[in-house]
Tab-separated table of C-alpha atoms in Angstrom:
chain	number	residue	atom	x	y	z
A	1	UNK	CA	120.660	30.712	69.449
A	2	UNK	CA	121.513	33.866	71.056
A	3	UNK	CA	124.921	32.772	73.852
A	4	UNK	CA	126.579	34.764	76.222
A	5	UNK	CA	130.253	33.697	76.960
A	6	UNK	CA	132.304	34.307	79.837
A	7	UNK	CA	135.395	33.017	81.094
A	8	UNK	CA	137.499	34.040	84.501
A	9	UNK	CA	141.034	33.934	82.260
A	10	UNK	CA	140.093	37.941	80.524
A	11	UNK	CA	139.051	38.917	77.405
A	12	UNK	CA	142.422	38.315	76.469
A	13	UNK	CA	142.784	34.661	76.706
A	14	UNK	CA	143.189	32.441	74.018
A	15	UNK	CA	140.473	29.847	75.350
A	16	UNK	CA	137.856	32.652	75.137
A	17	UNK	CA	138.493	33.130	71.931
A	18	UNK	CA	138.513	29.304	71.204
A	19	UNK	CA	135.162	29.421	72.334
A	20	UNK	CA	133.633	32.459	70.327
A	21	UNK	CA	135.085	30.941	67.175
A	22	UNK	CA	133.610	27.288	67.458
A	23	UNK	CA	129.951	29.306	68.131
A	24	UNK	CA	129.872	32.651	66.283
A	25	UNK	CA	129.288	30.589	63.030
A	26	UNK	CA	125.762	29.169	64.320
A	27	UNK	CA	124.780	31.693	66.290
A	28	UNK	CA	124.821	35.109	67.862
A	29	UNK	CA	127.664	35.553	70.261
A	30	UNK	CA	127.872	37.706	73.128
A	31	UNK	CA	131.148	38.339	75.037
A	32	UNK	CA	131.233	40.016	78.375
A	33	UNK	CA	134.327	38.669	79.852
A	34	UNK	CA	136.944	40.221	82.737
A	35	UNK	CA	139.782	42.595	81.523
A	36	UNK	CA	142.262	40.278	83.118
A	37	UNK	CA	142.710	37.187	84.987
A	38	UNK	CA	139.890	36.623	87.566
A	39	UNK	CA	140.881	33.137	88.529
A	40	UNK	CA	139.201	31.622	91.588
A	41	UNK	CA	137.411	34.085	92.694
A	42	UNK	CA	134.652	32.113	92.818
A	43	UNK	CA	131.002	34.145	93.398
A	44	UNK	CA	132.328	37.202	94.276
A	45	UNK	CA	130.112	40.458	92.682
A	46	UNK	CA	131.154	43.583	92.987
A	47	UNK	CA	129.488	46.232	95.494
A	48	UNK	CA	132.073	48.708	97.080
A	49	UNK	CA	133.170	50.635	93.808
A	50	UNK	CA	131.800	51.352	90.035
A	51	UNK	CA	131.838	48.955	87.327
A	52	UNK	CA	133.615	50.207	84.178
A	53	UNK	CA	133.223	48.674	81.003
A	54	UNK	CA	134.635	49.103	77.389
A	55	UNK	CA	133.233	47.537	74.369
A	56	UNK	CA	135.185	45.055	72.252
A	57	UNK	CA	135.665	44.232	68.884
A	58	UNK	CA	136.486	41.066	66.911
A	59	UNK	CA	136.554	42.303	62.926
A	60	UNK	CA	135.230	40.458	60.919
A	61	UNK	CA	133.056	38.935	63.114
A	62	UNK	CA	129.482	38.647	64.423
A	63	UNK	CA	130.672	38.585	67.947
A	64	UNK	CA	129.464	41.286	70.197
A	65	UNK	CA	131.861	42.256	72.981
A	66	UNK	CA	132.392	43.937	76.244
A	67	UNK	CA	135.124	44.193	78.649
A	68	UNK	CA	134.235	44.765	82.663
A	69	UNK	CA	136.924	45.674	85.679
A	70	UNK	CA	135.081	43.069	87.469
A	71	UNK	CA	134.715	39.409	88.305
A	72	UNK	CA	132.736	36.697	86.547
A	73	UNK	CA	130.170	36.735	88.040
A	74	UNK	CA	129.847	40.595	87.632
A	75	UNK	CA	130.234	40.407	83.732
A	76	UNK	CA	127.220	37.666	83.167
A	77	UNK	CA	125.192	39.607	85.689
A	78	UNK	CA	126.095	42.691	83.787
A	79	UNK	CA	125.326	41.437	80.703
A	80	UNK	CA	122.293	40.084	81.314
A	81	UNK	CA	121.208	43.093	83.021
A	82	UNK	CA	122.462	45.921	81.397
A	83	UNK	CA	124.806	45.171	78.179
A	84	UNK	CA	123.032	42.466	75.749
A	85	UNK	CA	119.958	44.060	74.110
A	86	UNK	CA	117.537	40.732	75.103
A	87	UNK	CA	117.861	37.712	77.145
A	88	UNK	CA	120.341	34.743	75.549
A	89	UNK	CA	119.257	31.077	75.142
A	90	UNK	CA	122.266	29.703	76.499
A	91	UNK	CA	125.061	31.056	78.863
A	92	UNK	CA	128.677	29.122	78.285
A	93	UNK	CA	131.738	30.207	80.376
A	94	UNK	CA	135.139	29.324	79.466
A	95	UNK	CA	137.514	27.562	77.635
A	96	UNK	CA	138.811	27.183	80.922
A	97	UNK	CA	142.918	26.622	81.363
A	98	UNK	CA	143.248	24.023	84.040
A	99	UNK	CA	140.384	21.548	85.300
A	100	UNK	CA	137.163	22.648	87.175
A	101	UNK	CA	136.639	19.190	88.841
A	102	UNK	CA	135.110	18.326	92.094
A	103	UNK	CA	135.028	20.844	95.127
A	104	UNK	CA	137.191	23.071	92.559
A	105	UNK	CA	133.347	24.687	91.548
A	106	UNK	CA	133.370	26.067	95.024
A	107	UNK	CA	136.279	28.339	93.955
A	108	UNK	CA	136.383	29.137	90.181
A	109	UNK	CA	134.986	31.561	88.488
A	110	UNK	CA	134.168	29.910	85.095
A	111	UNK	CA	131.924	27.704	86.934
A	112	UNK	CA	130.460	30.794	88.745
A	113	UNK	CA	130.057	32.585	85.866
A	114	UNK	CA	127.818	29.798	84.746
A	115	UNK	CA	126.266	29.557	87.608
A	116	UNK	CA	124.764	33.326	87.202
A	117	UNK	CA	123.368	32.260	84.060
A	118	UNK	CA	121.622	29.307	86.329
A	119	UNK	CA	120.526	31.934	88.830
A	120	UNK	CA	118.435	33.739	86.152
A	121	UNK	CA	116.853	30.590	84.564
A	122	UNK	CA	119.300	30.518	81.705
A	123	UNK	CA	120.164	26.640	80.634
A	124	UNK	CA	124.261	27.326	81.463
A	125	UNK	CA	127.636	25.253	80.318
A	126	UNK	CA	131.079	25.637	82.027
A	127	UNK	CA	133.713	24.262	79.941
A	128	UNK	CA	137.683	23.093	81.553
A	129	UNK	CA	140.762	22.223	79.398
A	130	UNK	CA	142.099	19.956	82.371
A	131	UNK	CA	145.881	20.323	81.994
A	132	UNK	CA	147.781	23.606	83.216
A	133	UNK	CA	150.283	22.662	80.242
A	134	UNK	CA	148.963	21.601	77.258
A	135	UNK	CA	147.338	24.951	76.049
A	136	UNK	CA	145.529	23.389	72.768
A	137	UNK	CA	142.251	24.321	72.658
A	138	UNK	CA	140.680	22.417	69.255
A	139	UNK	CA	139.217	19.620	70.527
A	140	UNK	CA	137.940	21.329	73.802
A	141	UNK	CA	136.240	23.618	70.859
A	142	UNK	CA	134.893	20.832	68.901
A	143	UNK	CA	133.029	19.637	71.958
A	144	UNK	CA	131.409	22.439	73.325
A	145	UNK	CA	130.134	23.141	69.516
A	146	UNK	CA	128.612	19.850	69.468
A	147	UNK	CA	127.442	19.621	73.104
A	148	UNK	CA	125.342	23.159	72.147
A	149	UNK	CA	123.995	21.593	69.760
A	150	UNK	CA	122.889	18.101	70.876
A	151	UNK	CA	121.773	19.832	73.891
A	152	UNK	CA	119.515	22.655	72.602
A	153	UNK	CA	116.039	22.522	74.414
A	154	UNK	CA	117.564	19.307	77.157
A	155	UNK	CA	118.845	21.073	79.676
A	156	UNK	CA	116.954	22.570	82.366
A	157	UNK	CA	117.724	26.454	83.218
A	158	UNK	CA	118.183	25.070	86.710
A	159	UNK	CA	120.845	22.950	86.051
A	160	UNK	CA	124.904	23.965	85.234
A	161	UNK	CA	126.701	21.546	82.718
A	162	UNK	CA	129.717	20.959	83.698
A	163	UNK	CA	132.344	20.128	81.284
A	164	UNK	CA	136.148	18.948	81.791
A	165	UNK	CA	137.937	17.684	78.754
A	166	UNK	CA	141.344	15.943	79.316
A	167	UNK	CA	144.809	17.001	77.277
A	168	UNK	CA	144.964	13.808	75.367
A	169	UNK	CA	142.460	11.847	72.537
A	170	UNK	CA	140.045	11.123	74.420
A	171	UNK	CA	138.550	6.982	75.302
A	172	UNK	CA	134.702	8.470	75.089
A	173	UNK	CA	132.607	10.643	77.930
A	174	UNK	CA	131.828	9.620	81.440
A	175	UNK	CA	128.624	11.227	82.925
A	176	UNK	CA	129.571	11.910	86.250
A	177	UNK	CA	129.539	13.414	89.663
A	178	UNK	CA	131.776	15.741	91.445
A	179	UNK	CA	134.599	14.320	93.267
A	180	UNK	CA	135.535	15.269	96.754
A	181	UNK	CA	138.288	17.246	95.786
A	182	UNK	CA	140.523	18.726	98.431
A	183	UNK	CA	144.546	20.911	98.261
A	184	UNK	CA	147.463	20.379	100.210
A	185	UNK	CA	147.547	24.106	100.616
A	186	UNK	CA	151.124	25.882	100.633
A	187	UNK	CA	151.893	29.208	102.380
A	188	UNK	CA	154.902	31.092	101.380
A	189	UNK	CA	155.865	33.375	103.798
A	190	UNK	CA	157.986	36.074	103.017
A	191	UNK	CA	159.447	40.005	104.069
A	192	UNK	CA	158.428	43.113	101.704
A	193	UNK	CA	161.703	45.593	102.200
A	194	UNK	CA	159.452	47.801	105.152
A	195	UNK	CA	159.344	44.203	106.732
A	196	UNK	CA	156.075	43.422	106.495
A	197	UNK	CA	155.247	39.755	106.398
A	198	UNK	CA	152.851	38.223	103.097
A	199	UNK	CA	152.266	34.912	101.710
A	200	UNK	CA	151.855	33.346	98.213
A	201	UNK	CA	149.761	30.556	98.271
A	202	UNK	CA	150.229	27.790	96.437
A	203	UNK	CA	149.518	23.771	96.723
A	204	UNK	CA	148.454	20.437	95.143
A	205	UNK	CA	144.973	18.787	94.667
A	206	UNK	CA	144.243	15.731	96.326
A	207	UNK	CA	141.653	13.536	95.608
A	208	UNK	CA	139.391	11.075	98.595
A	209	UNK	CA	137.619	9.260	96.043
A	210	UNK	CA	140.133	9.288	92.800
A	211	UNK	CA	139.290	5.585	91.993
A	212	UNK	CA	135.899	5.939	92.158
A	213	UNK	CA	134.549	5.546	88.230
A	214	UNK	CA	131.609	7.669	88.993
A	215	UNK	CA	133.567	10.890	89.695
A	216	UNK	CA	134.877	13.758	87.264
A	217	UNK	CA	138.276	13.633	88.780
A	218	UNK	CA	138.431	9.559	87.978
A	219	UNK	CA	137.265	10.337	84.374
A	220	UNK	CA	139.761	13.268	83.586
A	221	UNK	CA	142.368	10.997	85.030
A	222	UNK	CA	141.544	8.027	83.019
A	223	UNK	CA	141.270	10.114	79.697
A	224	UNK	CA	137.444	10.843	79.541
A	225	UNK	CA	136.053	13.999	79.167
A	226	UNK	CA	133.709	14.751	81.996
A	227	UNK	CA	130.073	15.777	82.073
A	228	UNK	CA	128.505	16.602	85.265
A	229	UNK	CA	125.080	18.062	86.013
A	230	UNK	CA	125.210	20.555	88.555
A	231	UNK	CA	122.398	22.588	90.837
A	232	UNK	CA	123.094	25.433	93.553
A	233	UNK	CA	120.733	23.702	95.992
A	234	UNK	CA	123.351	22.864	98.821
A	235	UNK	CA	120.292	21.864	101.417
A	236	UNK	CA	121.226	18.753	102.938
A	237	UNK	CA	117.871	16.993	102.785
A	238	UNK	CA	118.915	13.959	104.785
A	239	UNK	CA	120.141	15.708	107.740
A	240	UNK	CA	116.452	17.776	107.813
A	241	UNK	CA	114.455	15.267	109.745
A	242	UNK	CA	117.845	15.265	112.171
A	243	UNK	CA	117.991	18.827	112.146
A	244	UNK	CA	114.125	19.261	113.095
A	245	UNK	CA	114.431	17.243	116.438
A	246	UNK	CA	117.890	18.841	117.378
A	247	UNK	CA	115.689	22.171	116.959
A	248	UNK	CA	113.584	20.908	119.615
A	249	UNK	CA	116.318	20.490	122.201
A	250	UNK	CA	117.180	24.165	121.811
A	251	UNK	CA	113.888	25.835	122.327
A	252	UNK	CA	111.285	24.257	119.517
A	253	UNK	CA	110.299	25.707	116.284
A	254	UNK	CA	109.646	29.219	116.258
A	255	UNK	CA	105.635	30.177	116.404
A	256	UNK	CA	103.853	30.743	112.902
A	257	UNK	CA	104.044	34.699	112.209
């Protein structure tokens, strides 16, 4: 298969490159990846300046490169447009450091990365080392080889994989759902020496459903890696019918065009 990779971590990081080596054996490997840390910035294309982009090597390999001054999203959108020569199979983001896991996919730009890939009919995987320690990335590699290739022609170009794989030997693989995910956020106020006030934000995840054994958050938590089917439909289609009648209240449906 032809794959583009992506991550939000740069070019530089050493799950990226985890990732290109468990794949460039099987197949051809594209990289169009940030040229530094583009960490939660979830969806967030670029519009008010140029892109610039520099190609990059890996000798002795296969591997295909490109680094872009821009965000995730930017680089899959770039390469799909503009950099790769034709259209990839498959579009994998990642090896992420730190978990993607419930409303977390809101805000990250591996998963958003993937989620491009989606956009443009591309089956897509996002893959998440959960741990913001342990910085092994072997067995997070060994999976995502084999999940490529147990899952060539399954998964619909509509729908995101995806993937969190805990820092221990894992007990087996929970499919799952997202968890509702929320942060005690943090806000570090400080004085610059003009005396101008900015913040650092930090904070800790908290989770509403943690013991429920249908969520990614449970499974990570309980040593399972994680597998979650994802769409970018956010309709609520229960609240529709609901919706129609408050319409109604307010002035009725607007006349056919």
């Amino acid at each position: 298969m032809k794959i583009l990779i992506s991550n939000d971590d740069g070019i530089r990081a050493t799950g990226l490159n985890a990732l290109r080596e468990s794949l460039q054996d099987q197949h051809q490997v594209y990289v169009v990846a940030p040229d530094r840390e583009r960490s939660a910035t979830g969806h967030k294309i670029t519009l008010d300046r140029p892109l610039r982009v520099k190609e990059w090597t890996y000798p002795g390999s296969s591997a295909i490169g490109w680094e872009v001054d821009g965000t995730p999203a930017d680089c899959v959108k770039l390469g799909l447009e503009a950099l790769l020569p034709e259209p990839p199979d498959l579009v994998v983001s990642g090896i992420n450091f730190g978990p993607n896991l419930g409303t977390d996919v809101l805000y990250s730009g591996t998963v958003s990365a993937a989620v491009e890939g989606m956009i443009n009919d591309i089956p897509s995987i996002a893959i998440s080392l959960a741990s913001f320690e342990f910085n092994d990335f072997s067995f997070s590699s060994k999976i995502i080889k084999e999940v490529v290739s147990a899952i060539d022609g399954e998964l619909s170009p509509r729908t995101l994989l995806n993937i969190n794989t805990p820092p221990c030997a894992p007990r087996g693989i929970k499919v799952t759902r997202l968890g509702d995910r929320r942060y005690v956020n943090i806000f570090d106020k400080r004085i610059d020496p003009r005396g101008r006030v900015y913040f650092w934000m930090g904070g800790e995840p908290f989770d509403l459903d943690k013991d429920d054994p249908e969520t990614d958050v449970w499974a990570i938590r309980e040593g399972y890696i994680s597998m979650t089917p994802v769409q970018f439909d956010l309709t609520d289609y229960d609240f529709m019918n609901r919706l129609e009648n408050i319409c109604k209240k307010i002035g009725g449906q607007a006349p056919d065009l």
